[in-house]
Structures are given as C-alpha cells and as structure tokens.
C-alpha cells in the first residue's frame, strides 16, 4: 500500500541528492585510503633506505671525519646562500657601462677660456701596457701589490702580513688591499668607510679577476688612479710633473710616480717636492726588498732624484670637473653627438672657486676640532643658472667623493621654505597670517621646537624666521592635507634628490644634495622660475668646430610658483639674516635671504641663501654621520656663506632680489680681506656690464657670420702698393 502522505515529485528530487552524497563519500574514502597506503609505502621505502645506508655507516675514527665532512657540507651550503645575498648589492654596481669614461677625452676651460683640467682618456690615446717602462711597472707592483700575479683579487697572505706589521708598529704602516681591490673602489665605489663597502669591494675584486686579465686590470689601475694635481693615470701625471711622455720616464721618475698612489695630495711633487723625493726613496727600497731590482741598480736613482716642471701649486677645481665631466657625457649621449675628444668651456669662475675653497678650509681649520666637524661642501650659482663654484670636500687628494653632488644629507630646517611655498601656493595664507605654535600631533608624531617651548600665536613670517618646528607640520597637515604637493613642488623646482613622502619630511628628514639645495633656492631668487643649473656654455671639437653653444633660453625653465608666492617667500627669507636664526649671514652691501638648517643629533648643519646676483648652499658634517658638537646652521655654515658672498659681490653691479628693493646705501664691497688674497690677485676682476656683454656677444656673432677675406685680392693690392 502506497503512503498517501508521500509526495512523488519531492521523492524524485531527493534521488539526485542521495547520489551526490554517495559520490562524495566514495571520493573521501578513496582519498583516505590512498593517503594511508602512500604513507605506509613511504615508510617502507624509508626503512629500506635506512637498512641500505647502514652498510656505509662509518665507525671509529672514520666516523669523526665523516661527521666533519657532513657538517662542512651543511655549513658550506648555508654559506653559499649568505654569500649570494651579500653579492647581490655588488652586482648592481656593474650593471652600468663602467667603461664609458674611456670613451671621452675632455679638455675643460673656465668661463674666461683658461684651461683648468682634463678628464677621460680615449683608448686610441692610451699607452699600451707593454710600452710602459719596465721599471715603472716594477715600482708600482713593489709598492702597491707584490703578489699581484699570484693572487685572485684578494691576497690573504698579504693581508696577514700587513696586519702583523701594523700590530708590531702600533699604527697603520702597511695596507692589505690589492691592486684589484683598489681598482674596484676607483671604478664602482665611494671612499666611505663601512663594512658594506668592504664587502662590495671584495666581491667586485673577484668579479674583475674573473672577467679581465691581469694585464687589463693593471692597465685600468694605471689609467684611472688619481695622481694629484688634477691628473688621472700615470700618462697624464708624467706629462704634468715631468713634461715628458710616460714611455720616457727614468727610474727616479718612475719611483716618484709610484709613490703617488698612496697619498697623492701629500706626495704631489709640485706641492711638496722633499716629501715626494722621500717617498720615491721608499719605493726604491721596496723594489730592492721585493727583489725586483738590486741595490746597485737603484743607487743612481737615489743619488739623482727626479726633478719636476714648475707648476702652480694651487689645486685644480677637481670636484667641479668630475661633475662637469658627467654632465658633458650625458649631454653628448643624449644629443647623439659622435665626437669623443672635445674642448668644453665651463661656467666656472676660478676666483669664486678659490674663495669658496679658502672659506671652508679657514673655518674647518679654526673651528673644526671645537665643533667636531671634518667636512664641508659648497655650491655657488649665478642667478642665471650658471654654476660658478663647486667644492665637494675639504681635500680632493684625500677623498674624491663629491659631497656637493653625491651626498644626500638631511636638510633639517633648510627644507622648510619648500613647505611654506607649497602652502602659500595652495591656500589663501600670507606671511602675516597668524597660526598657533603649540603642541601638534600628526599620525602619532609630536615634534618639539628647538627650545622645547611654544610661542603661541605667531605670523608665518615669524615662524619661518625663528625656525619654529610645529608650524610647518600644522601647515602640511591642515592646509596641504599631506606631503604630495610639497614633493611635487621640489621636483618642479629642479631638485633631483629622491624626496620621501613620509610626514616627517616637512622638518627636513629627507636626504638632499648641496647642489639640489642651491638649485631649489635659485627658484626663489629668480622670482619663481626654475632656472636649470648648468656646468658649460660651449663644446668644441678638436678641429675647433662649435658643437654646442649656450643660448640664454637654453636653461630658463617654466614658472613653477606664482610671482606673488615668490614675493612672499623672498620677504620671509630676507628676515632670517636680519633678525632670525641666520644673523651671521647678513650682508652689509646688499640684501640677503636664506635659511639655516640643523638636523637631529647635530649631524648636519646648513645655510642656503641668495642675493639678487648669486645663490649658494653651504653644508658641514662628517662622512661617517658622527654627530658634531652642537654645530648649528647659524654658526659655521652662515659665516662661511657670508664670507663667500662678500667676495662674490666685490666690484659688481648689485641686483635686487625680486620683490625686495635694495637698501639705499647698497654698494659693491671693496676687496680688502684675506679671501681676496687667497682667491688670487687681491682684487677680483670687475665683471662686464650687461650692455658691454651684449655688445661683445653680438660682435662675436657677426664675426662668426662674416665672409672670409679674399686673400688673392689682398696679394694683388699689396703688390701694386710696392
């Protein structure tokens, strides 16, 4: 009997459900059974492997060596992984075309046409290593790396010997670096003293040994090493010091050249000839001790040391030339110009360069120990974008690392004008707008003022002049709603350093170069236009053909901040030297504007400022980021800036800062201090007026376009006159 309560349609629907459940149960059972069988089979296989391996079980003394080998294999595998991780940063250094420098040979002139140095070397002009004197090669190897042809980039025996000798002497008397390691540092690395750099150096040395022959490594080392006097390589040094081809140097001269590798600034013969000769005598001793020559063979060189050609002992502007060389190479490549041997007229003013170098040396010598500061960098730009002086460090011979163009140091409060400019550009605020200096918190960050106190209600002008920390934080948080507009503005102003977007950047925690600081403030000095900095104005081929000539419009950028905002910023920054934190930078002959900067733990100190004629950035600090002794931007940086600017404004027409009238008593300063004497002649040459400069430019253009004289007619005329 059928169930009268059973629904046929629902019964038919239930059948597929039952079949589905049954299928899932079957799949689950299949998975369980296969997993069990697989585990059981794996156990049997593992047991067979154990039984089989017991046949090879070492016993007794053999087991000790087997355990050692096993642990060594394990540690070795782990070591290889670690080595690979350490090698990755070094591999990034060789990704670029590191041979590119050999493709250019550039002779540099200053802005007035005087030769100031050379950079680069063409392969066709290089002296092959087999043409170099044998005694020169022996002198270099005996002094720098006696086991050069025996090691593979890193000389373990030489390192142990150097450590032993240094421990015995109680000081550093020998170095353990090989020629390959020194080449790796010269080609790829900075002179920064850090564990990371030494690791990179080791891996790059091994890479060089694996990819180049010993002769190629030695040739690159002899061509690339700095030899003092602005020269690179033994060929250039032989010409500079002895006035002869390197193929013709004698043993005494070879010993003097080999002695320069250790400390070119200390042993350069045109600076300290007695020290250079004493060092050459040590090289001759090394040659005897290394059994490269006998005492009898070097006696003549000891008795008759090398004489040198008289040269100007003043240093060449090497930091500027290094930067200009890179700028020229990039320009030539970008313009697809085929020439590789060229002459370049730069923007450098030798007098301003010497004054800048003298100023930082003066203050470091007088106050370096007091403030525990060892390095400084300066960039001076004329307000048309021409870089007139660039100092990348205290002593190029000691360190070729360019702190003006390559070191990204925290800007501190000198970054604040960018924050204020972005705020004024994107709001209705003015310098007289009142804000509150009080406790402020942004994303859990609560910055404090320098004096750990608050001023209450202040104007924006006062907040910037007094370098109050809380106000720029307030502006970025409440008016700009973040840091994106600040970052964009800095890029528009020509700053190429990577500016972080973290909210702490408003107080200058982002790294920025000295050159970029000068470039950014140049926008304020030009009334809001991003004048692009430039290092050269003319490029000539070896035949005298003009490959490039600077035009006034070449480096004039777009307006990046409004005229009104530029006026506001200029008015606010002009207060800093008058009654703000930069009073030591105040100038008597003209109006100055600028900003001090001091970073956390006093690691960096800045003053960046400008007049109607020049913009300059000055930085002080230590290469190892060691804190200074409470050095602030309002002390040595401001004093250095003032000293340089006083000389720069000697005997020139004083121009006003846009929006700020010159004081009634403004007049060019007469040169009567030590800076002028250090700069050269005691009186800076007077710069041509704008009218005369335009006239001479037009005259030069007309002469270039003029048709050549017909010499045949001249000959006929002269014959008739006879």
XYZ file of C-alpha atoms in Angstrom, residues 412-413 416 419-420 423 429 434-442 445-460 462-480 486 503-508 595:
59
model
C 66.765 69.970 8.519
C 65.042 73.341 8.759
C 61.017 74.440 5.454
C 56.761 73.643 2.778
C 55.852 77.309 3.160
C 51.259 76.212 1.406
C 47.525 82.416 3.654
C 48.535 84.109 12.223
C 48.880 80.460 13.232
C 49.317 78.780 16.582
C 52.666 77.499 17.780
C 51.653 74.819 20.238
C 51.643 71.069 20.726
C 50.786 69.295 17.477
C 50.377 65.610 16.663
C 50.228 64.090 13.198
C 54.208 62.053 15.691
C 54.554 65.021 18.071
C 57.554 67.196 17.120
C 59.043 69.710 19.515
C 60.689 73.086 18.990
C 64.416 73.645 19.406
C 63.988 75.299 22.807
C 61.293 72.842 24.000
C 58.864 75.757 24.361
C 55.976 77.283 22.384
C 55.416 80.884 21.284
C 51.637 80.760 20.988
C 50.093 82.836 18.173
C 52.696 83.879 15.575
C 52.710 85.022 11.959
C 54.037 82.764 9.220
C 57.954 84.965 12.304
C 57.573 81.184 12.349
C 59.931 80.806 9.372
C 62.459 83.384 10.594
C 62.579 81.766 14.054
C 62.547 78.250 12.525
C 59.603 77.044 14.623
C 59.061 73.309 14.047
C 55.377 72.935 14.851
C 54.116 75.401 12.234
C 55.244 73.587 9.033
C 53.766 70.389 10.484
C 50.497 72.232 11.057
C 50.563 73.673 7.527
C 51.167 70.311 5.850
C 48.550 68.546 7.986
C 45.709 71.074 7.899
C 46.250 73.097 4.711
C 48.025 70.759 2.306
C 55.476 69.539 -1.361
C 55.030 63.139 7.036
C 58.268 63.791 8.953
C 59.815 65.170 5.744
C 58.330 68.606 6.485
C 61.158 69.090 9.011
C 63.839 68.058 6.539
C 67.531 79.722 5.791
